[in-house]
Short mmCIF file of C-alpha atoms in Angstrom, two decimals:
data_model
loop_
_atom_site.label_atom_id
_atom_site.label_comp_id
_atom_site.label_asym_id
_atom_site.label_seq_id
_atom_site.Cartn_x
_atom_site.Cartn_y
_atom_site.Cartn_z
CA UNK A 1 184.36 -197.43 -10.46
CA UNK A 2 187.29 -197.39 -12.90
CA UNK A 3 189.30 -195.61 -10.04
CA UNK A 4 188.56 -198.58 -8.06
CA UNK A 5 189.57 -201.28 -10.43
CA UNK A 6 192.83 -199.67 -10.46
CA UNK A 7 193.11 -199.60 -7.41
CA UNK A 8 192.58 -203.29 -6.63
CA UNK A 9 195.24 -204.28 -9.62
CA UNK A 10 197.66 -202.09 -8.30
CA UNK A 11 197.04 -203.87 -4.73
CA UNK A 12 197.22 -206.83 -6.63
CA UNK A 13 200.35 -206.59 -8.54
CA UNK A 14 201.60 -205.13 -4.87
CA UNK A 15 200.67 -208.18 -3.18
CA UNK A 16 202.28 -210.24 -6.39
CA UNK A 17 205.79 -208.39 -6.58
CA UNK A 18 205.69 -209.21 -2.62
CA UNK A 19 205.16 -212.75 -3.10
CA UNK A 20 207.57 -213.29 -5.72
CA UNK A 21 210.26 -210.80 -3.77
CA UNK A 22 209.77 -213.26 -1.02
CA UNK A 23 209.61 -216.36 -2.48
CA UNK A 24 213.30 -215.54 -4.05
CA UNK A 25 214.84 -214.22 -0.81
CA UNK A 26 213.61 -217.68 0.44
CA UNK A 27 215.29 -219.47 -2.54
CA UNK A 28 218.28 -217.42 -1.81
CA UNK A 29 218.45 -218.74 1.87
CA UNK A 30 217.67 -222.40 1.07
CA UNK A 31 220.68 -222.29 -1.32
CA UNK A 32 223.29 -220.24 1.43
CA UNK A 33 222.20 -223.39 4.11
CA UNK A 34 222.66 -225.99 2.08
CA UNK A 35 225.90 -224.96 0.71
CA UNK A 36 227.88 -223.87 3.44
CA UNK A 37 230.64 -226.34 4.63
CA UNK A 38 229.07 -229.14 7.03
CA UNK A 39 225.61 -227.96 6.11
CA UNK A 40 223.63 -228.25 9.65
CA UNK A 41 220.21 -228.20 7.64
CA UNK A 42 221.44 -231.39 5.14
CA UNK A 43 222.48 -233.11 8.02
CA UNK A 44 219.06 -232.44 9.91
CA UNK A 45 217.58 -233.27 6.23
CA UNK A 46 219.47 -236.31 6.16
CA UNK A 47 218.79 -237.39 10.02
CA UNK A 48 215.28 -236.89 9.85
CA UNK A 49 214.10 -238.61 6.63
CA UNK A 50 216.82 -240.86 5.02
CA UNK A 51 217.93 -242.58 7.58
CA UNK A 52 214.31 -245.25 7.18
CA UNK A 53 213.81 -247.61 4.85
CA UNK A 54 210.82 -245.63 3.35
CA UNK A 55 213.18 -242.47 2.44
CA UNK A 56 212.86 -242.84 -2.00
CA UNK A 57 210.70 -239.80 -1.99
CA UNK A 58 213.06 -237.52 0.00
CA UNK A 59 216.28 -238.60 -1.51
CA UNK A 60 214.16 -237.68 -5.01
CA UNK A 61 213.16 -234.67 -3.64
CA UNK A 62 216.75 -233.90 -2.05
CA UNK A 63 218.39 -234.85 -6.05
CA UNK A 64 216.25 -233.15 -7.66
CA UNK A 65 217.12 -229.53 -6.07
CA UNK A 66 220.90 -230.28 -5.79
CA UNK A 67 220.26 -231.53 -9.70
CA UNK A 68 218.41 -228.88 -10.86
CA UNK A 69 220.82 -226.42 -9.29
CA UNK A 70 224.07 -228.14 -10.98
CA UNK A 71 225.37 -229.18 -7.55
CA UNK A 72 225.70 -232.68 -7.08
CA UNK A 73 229.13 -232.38 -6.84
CA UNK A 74 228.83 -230.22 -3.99
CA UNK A 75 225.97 -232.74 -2.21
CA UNK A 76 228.70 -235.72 -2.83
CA UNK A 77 231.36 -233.74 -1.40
CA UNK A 78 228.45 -232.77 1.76
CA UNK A 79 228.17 -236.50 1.80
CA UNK A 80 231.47 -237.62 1.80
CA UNK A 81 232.45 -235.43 4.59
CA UNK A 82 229.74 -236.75 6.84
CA UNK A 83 230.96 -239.82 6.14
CA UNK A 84 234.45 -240.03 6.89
CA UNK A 85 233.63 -237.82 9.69
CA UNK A 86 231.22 -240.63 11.52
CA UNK A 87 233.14 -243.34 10.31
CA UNK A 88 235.65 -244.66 12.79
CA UNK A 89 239.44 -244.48 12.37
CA UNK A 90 240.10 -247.94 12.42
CA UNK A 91 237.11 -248.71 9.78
CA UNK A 92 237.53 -248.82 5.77
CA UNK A 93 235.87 -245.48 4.09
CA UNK A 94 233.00 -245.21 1.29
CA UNK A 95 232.39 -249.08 1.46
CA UNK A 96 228.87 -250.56 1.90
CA UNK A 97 225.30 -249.37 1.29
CA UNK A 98 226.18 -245.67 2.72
CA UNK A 99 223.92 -242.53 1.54
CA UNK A 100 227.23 -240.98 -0.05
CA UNK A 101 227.54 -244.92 -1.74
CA UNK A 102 223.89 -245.17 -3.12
CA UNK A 103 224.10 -241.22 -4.71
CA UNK A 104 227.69 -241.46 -5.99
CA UNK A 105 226.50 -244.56 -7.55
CA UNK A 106 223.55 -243.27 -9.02
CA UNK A 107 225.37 -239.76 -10.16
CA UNK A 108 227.76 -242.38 -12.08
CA UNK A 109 225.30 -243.83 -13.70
CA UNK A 110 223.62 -240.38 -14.54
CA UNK A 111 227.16 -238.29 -16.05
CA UNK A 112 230.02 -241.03 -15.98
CA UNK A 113 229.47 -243.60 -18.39
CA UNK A 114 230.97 -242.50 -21.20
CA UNK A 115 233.97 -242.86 -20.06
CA UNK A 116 232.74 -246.73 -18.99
CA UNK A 117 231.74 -247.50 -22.39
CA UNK A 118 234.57 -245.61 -24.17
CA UNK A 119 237.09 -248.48 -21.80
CA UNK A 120 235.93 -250.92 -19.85
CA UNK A 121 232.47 -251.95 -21.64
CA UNK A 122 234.60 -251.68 -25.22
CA UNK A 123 236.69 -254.23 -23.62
CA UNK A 124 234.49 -256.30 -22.42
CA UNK A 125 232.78 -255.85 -25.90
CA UNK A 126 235.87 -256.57 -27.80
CA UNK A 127 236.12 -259.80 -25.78
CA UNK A 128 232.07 -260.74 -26.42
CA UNK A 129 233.89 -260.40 -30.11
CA UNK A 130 236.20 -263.05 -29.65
CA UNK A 131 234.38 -265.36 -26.99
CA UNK A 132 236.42 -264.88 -24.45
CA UNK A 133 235.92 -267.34 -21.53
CA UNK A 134 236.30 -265.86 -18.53
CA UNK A 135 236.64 -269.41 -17.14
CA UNK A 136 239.84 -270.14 -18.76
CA UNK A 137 243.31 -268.15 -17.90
CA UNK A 138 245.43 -268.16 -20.56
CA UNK A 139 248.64 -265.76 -20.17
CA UNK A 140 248.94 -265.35 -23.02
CA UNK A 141 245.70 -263.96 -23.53
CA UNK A 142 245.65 -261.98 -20.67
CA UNK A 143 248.47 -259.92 -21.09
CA UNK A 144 247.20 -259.10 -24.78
CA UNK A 145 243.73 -257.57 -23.00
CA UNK A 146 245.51 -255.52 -20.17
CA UNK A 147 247.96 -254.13 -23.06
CA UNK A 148 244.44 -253.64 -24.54
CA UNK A 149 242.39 -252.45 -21.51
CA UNK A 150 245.30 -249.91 -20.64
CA UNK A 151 245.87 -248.44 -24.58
CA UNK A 152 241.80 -247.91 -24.61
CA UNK A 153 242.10 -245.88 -20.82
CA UNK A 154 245.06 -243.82 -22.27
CA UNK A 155 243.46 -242.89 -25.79
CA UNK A 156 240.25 -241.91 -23.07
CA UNK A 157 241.27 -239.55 -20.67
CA UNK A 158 239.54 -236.94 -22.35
CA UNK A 159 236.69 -238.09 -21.44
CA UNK A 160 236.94 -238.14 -17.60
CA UNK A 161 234.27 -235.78 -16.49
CA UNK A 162 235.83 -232.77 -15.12
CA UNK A 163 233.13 -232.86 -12.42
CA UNK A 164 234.05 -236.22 -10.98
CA UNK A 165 237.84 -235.22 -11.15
CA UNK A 166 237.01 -232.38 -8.91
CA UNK A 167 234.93 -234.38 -6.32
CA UNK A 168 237.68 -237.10 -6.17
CA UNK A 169 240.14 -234.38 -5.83
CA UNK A 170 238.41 -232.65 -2.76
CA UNK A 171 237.80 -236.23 -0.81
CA UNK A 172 241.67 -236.81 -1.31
CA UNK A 173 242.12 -233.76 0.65
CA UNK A 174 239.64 -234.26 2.82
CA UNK A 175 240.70 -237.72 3.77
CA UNK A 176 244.46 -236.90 3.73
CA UNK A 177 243.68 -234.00 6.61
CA UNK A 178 241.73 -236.71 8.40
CA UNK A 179 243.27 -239.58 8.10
CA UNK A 180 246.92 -239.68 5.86
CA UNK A 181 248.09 -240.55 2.43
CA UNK A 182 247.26 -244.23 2.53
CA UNK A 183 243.64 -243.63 3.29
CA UNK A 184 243.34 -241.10 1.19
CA UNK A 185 245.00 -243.36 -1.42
CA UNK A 186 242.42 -246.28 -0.88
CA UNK A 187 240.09 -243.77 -0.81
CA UNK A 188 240.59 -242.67 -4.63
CA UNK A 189 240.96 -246.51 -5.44
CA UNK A 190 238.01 -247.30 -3.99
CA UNK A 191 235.64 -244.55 -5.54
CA UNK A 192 237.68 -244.39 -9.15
CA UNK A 193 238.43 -247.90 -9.38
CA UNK A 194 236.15 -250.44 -7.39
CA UNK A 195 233.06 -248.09 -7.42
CA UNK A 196 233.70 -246.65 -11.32
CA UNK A 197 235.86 -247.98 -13.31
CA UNK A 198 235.62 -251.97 -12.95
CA UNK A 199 232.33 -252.13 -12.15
CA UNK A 200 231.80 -253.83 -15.66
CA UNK A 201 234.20 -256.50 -14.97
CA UNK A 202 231.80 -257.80 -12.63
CA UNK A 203 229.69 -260.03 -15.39
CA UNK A 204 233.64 -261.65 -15.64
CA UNK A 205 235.26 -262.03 -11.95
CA UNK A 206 238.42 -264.11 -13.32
CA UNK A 207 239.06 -261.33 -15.55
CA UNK A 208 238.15 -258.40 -12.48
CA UNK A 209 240.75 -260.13 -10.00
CA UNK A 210 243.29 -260.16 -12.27
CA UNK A 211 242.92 -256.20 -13.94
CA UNK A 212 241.97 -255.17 -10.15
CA UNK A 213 245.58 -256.88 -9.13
CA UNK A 214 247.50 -255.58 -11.80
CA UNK A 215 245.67 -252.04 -11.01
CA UNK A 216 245.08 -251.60 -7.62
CA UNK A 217 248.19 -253.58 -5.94
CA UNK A 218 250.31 -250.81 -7.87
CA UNK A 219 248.17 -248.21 -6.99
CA UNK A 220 248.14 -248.50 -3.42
CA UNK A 221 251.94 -249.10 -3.36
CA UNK A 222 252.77 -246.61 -5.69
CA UNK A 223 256.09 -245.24 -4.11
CA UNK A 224 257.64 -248.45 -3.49
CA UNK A 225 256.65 -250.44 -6.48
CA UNK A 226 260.00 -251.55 -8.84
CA UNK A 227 259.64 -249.67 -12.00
CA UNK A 228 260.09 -252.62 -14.75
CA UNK A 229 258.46 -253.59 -18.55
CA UNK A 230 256.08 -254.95 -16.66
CA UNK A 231 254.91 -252.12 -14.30
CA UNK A 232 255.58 -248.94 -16.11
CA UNK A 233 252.90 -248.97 -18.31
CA UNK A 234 250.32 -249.32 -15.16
CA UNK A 235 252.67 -246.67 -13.33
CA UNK A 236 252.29 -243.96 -16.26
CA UNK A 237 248.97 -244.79 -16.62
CA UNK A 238 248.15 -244.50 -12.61
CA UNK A 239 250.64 -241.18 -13.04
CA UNK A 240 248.02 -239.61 -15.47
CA UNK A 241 245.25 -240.27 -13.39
CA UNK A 242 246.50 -239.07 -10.36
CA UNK A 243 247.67 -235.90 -11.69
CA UNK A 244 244.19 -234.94 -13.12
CA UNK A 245 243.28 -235.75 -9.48
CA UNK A 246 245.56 -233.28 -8.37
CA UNK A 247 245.05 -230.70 -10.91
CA UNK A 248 241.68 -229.75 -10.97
CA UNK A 249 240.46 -226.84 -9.10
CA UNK A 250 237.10 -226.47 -9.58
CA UNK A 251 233.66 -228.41 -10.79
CA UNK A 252 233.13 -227.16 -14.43
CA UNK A 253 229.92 -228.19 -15.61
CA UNK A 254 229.98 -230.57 -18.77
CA UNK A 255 225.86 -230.60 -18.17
CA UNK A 256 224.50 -227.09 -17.15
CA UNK A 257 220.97 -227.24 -16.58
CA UNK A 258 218.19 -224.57 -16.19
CA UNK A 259 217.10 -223.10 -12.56
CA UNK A 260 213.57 -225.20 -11.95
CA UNK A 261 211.87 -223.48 -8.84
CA UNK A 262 209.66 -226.86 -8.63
CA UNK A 263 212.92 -228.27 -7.12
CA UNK A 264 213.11 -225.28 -4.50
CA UNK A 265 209.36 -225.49 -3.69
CA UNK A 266 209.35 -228.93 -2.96
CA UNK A 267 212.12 -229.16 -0.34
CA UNK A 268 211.00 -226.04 1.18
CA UNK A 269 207.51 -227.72 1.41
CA UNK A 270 209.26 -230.64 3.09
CA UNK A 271 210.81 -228.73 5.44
CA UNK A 272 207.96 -226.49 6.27
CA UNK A 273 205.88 -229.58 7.07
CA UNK A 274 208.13 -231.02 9.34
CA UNK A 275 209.27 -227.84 11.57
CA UNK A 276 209.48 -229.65 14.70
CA UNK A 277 211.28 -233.02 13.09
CA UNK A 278 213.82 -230.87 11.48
CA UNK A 279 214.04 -228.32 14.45
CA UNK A 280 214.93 -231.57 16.76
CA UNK A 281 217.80 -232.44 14.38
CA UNK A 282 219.33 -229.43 13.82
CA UNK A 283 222.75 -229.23 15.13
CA UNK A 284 223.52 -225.18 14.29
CA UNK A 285 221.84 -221.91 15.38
CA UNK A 286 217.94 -222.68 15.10
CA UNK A 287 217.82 -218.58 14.11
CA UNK A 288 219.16 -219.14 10.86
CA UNK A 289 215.86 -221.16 9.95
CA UNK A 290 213.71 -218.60 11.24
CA UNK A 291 212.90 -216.78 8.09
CA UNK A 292 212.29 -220.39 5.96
CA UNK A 293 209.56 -221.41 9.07
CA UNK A 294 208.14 -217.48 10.02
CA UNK A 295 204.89 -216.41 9.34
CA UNK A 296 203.59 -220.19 8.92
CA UNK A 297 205.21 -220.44 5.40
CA UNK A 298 203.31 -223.55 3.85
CA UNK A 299 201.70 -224.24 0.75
CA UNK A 300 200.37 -227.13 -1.01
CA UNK A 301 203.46 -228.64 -3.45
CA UNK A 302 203.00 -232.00 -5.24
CA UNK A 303 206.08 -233.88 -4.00
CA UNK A 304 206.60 -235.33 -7.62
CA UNK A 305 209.02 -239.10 -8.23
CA UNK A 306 212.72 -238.17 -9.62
CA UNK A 307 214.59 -241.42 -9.47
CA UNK A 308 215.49 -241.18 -12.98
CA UNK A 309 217.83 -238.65 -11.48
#
């Protein structure tokens, strides 16, 4: 009898070692699709469940994994390649209620806001201080908060998450290849600017117009702007910027977080359950999915909310 007892724990911790073994190869593979450039299984991901109006749990589920694997850059940078990739020529890019919009937004909102409330909400708290009316356009006044606005941007560049630098910097590229230096230009003006940085401004949309003109009109006309008093504090200012763009190299982590199989689980439960769905969307090699869907890998996974993420 004892012989047999050990016998069925060493079967046991057999079948156990197995299990795990292959539950990590599988977590290995999930992570090599996902990751490579174009990602055929994110786009059959994407295609097949976020494209309804009933999508919240699989853009949780789809957050959560890229999240818990410290790649969100690299699902932003997924997303803004599909983007200006399907977007036509002649159209603006990353404007509108887009996927790569609604998860650049939220990823803002999630590991960006320092940097909002070390400029942009100080101002607007400095001017709450003073009760400023946004109603009334005094020059005077006005050129005091831009001196303001751009001294409190300056003294916070520091603060510009490395991350965000990096994802900015590969859509530049991306969108220069694609489309030239102007797009790409309005491209970083768009997703630094309109989508980041003056957000804020929009409880005061005198005050937004006139920062976004002083800002943005130089911006985009950077090379043929005449350098004055006027204009070389917004030119050294959009220098500094840029060059950060152009800098960074790669997406160093300011938030590292710890591996959390739940994340892997539930997307590979997802995808498991809807074989045929996802099958029908992929665009690649249907082989390289055959060892997440042989052998009728399913289990039972509580598809959990993460929209705080």
């Amino acid at each position: 009898m004892p012989h047999q007892l050990h016998q069925v724990r060493s079967e046991k911790q057999i079948l156990s070692h197995f299990l795990f073994t292959n539950k990590i190869a599988d977590y290995a593979t999930l992570k090599v699709l996902l990751l490579q450039p174009s990602s055929p299984l994110l786009s059959a991901y994407i295609n097949s469940f976020l494209k309804d109006d009933d999508s919240q749990k699989y853009l949780d589920v789809l957050l959560h994994y890229y999240d818990s694997h410290n790649l969100l850059p690299h699902l932003l940078l997924s997303l803004a390649s599909f983007e200006i990739k399907s977007t036509n020529i002649c159209n603006p890019l990353f404007r509108g209620n887009t996927l790569f919009s609604r998860i650049y937004s939220l990823y803002l909102t999630e590991y960006c806001s320092f940097f909002l409330t070390e400029t942009s909400k100080a101002l607007l708290n400095f001017l709450s201080a003073i009760h400023y009316d946004d109603k009334i356009n005094n020059q005077e006044d006005i050129s005091v908060i831009i001196t303001t606005y751009f001294s409190l941007i300056s003294d916070s560049f520091k603060y510009i998450p490395q991350e965000l630098l990096w994802v900015l910097h590969c859509i530049y590229q991306k969108v220069l290849i694609s489309r030239g230096k102007s797009d790409a230009m309005i491209s970083i003006n768009t997703l630094f600017f309109l989508r980041y940085l003056f957000i804020p401004f929009k409880e005061t949309p005198s005050l937004f117009k006139i920062i976004q003109s002083q800002i943005s009109s130089i911006f985009l006309h950077l090379q043929t702007v005449e350098h004055n008093e006027q204009t070389k504090p917004i030119v050294d200012l959009i220098d500094c910027i840029l060059n950060k763009i152009y800098c960074i190299t790669s997406p160093h982590s300011t938030h590292p977080k710890m591996f959390d199989s739940s994340s892997d689980n539930e997307l590979l439960f997802i995808l498991r359950s809807n074989k045929d769905l996802i099958l029908s969307n992929y665009e690649g090699d249907p082989c390289d999915l055959s060892s997440l869907f042989s052998q009728h890998k399913t289990s039972t996974v509580p598809i959990n909310s993460h929209s705080d993420k």
